[in-house]
Amino acid sequence: MPADYHTHTPLCRHAEGEPEDYIDAALAAGVTEYGISDHAPQIPEPFDDWRMAVDELPDYFQWIERARKQAAGKIPIRCGLECDWLTGCEPWIADLAARHDWDYLIGSVHYLGDWDFDNPKWLGRWAECDVDAVWTHYWETYAKMADSGLFDILGHPDLVKKFSHVPAGDLDRFYEPVIDAIAASGSVIELNTAGWHKPCGEAYPTPRFLELACSAGIGLVISSDSHAPNEVARDFPKAIALAKAAGYRETILFERRQRRTEALV
Ligand code: ZN
Ligand code: FE
Ligand code: ZN
Ligand code: FE
């Protein structure tokens, strides 16, 4: 089973479980590596209510140490962060990157302006907006995140579809420019299985996006985005089949921000 690199901890205030339970789940699932990538601190603080604070980073490293102890050398435990791509965030990402010997950084677009559009709390805002315009804004933002070159992995590519707000017509008009940007950046994307459990009922990204990404030579990781131990490596067999159908034959492993490939089995 591929590595599961996108997983959370209770420090983000919306995940639950002990490190030992996450690791037991990872070992039971048979993943080759387990990586922790909780929602990164964001300044100015307090920024929102779904991430750790800067002064909680030591607690985060302690949590990861407990995970490592539980794994007892059976599988490598990798250390990362899921960072938010925000206008003007580059110096802060560089600051975070220098604070630790991370194995990888994930970049995610959860915010369009001041709107964390994937937060169920603000679901009402979707009713007032032009879906086509939101999609245009989202994918332009995503392409800029890719262009920054600051991230090893780009998270849940089409998260914007989470609540099933999808423009009419051929969506390649959104996908093609961003695929070019990602391919040029050298960052890899993730196939994030959490989408299967959201209103959209589909993994992120959609199969068509995955096909385009594979043709463009963009690397892939498979991740669960687990916020509870029973979500670790969730739906991985289904995700592997989807990745293979899109043309993928391997996934990427990260250690100290260096990569290797692993056959997709
Ligand atoms: Zn989260
Ligand atoms: Fe996310
Ligand atoms: Zn995430
Ligand atoms: Fe997440």
PDB file of N, CA, C and O and ligand atoms in Angstrom, residues 6 39 82 108 110 156 159 225, ligand 2:
ATOM      1  N   HIS A   6      -0.850  12.643   4.057  1.00  0.00           N
ATOM      2  CA  HIS A   6      -1.707  13.786   4.433  1.00  0.00           C
ATOM      3  C   HIS A   6      -2.615  13.335   5.568  1.00  0.00           C
ATOM      4  O   HIS A   6      -3.662  12.745   5.332  1.00  0.00           O
ATOM      5  N   HIS A  39      -2.486  21.050   9.853  1.00  0.00           N
ATOM      6  CA  HIS A  39      -2.693  22.429   9.410  1.00  0.00           C
ATOM      7  C   HIS A  39      -1.653  23.349  10.065  1.00  0.00           C
ATOM      8  O   HIS A  39      -1.591  23.454  11.297  1.00  0.00           O
ATOM      9  N   GLU A  82       0.606  20.849   6.350  1.00  0.00           N
ATOM     10  CA  GLU A  82      -0.303  21.302   5.301  1.00  0.00           C
ATOM     11  C   GLU A  82      -0.408  22.818   5.454  1.00  0.00           C
ATOM     12  O   GLU A  82      -1.008  23.319   6.402  1.00  0.00           O
ATOM     13  N   SER A 108      -2.040  23.940   0.194  1.00  0.00           N
ATOM     14  CA  SER A 108      -3.477  23.777  -0.066  1.00  0.00           C
ATOM     15  C   SER A 108      -4.147  25.126  -0.219  1.00  0.00           C
ATOM     16  O   SER A 108      -3.779  26.091   0.458  1.00  0.00           O
ATOM     17  N   HIS A 110      -7.423  26.671   0.696  1.00  0.00           N
ATOM     18  CA  HIS A 110      -8.692  26.599   1.435  1.00  0.00           C
ATOM     19  C   HIS A 110      -9.353  27.970   1.472  1.00  0.00           C
ATOM     20  O   HIS A 110     -10.504  28.090   1.868  1.00  0.00           O
ATOM     21  N   HIS A 156      -5.306  18.235  -2.343  1.00  0.00           N
ATOM     22  CA  HIS A 156      -6.684  18.122  -2.871  1.00  0.00           C
ATOM     23  C   HIS A 156      -7.000  19.100  -4.017  1.00  0.00           C
ATOM     24  O   HIS A 156      -7.719  20.090  -3.830  1.00  0.00           O
ATOM     25  N   LEU A 159     -10.639  20.795  -4.639  1.00  0.00           N
ATOM     26  CA  LEU A 159     -11.423  20.951  -3.400  1.00  0.00           C
ATOM     27  C   LEU A 159     -12.636  21.861  -3.588  1.00  0.00           C
ATOM     28  O   LEU A 159     -13.647  21.720  -2.897  1.00  0.00           O
ATOM     29  N   ASP A 225      -6.040  12.237   4.060  1.00  0.00           N
ATOM     30  CA  ASP A 225      -6.448  13.453   4.781  1.00  0.00           C
ATOM     31  C   ASP A 225      -7.190  13.075   6.064  1.00  0.00           C
ATOM     32  O   ASP A 225      -8.188  13.706   6.437  1.00  0.00           O
TER      33      ASP A 225
HETATM   34 FE    FE B   2      -6.964  20.640   3.334  1.00  0.00          FE
END
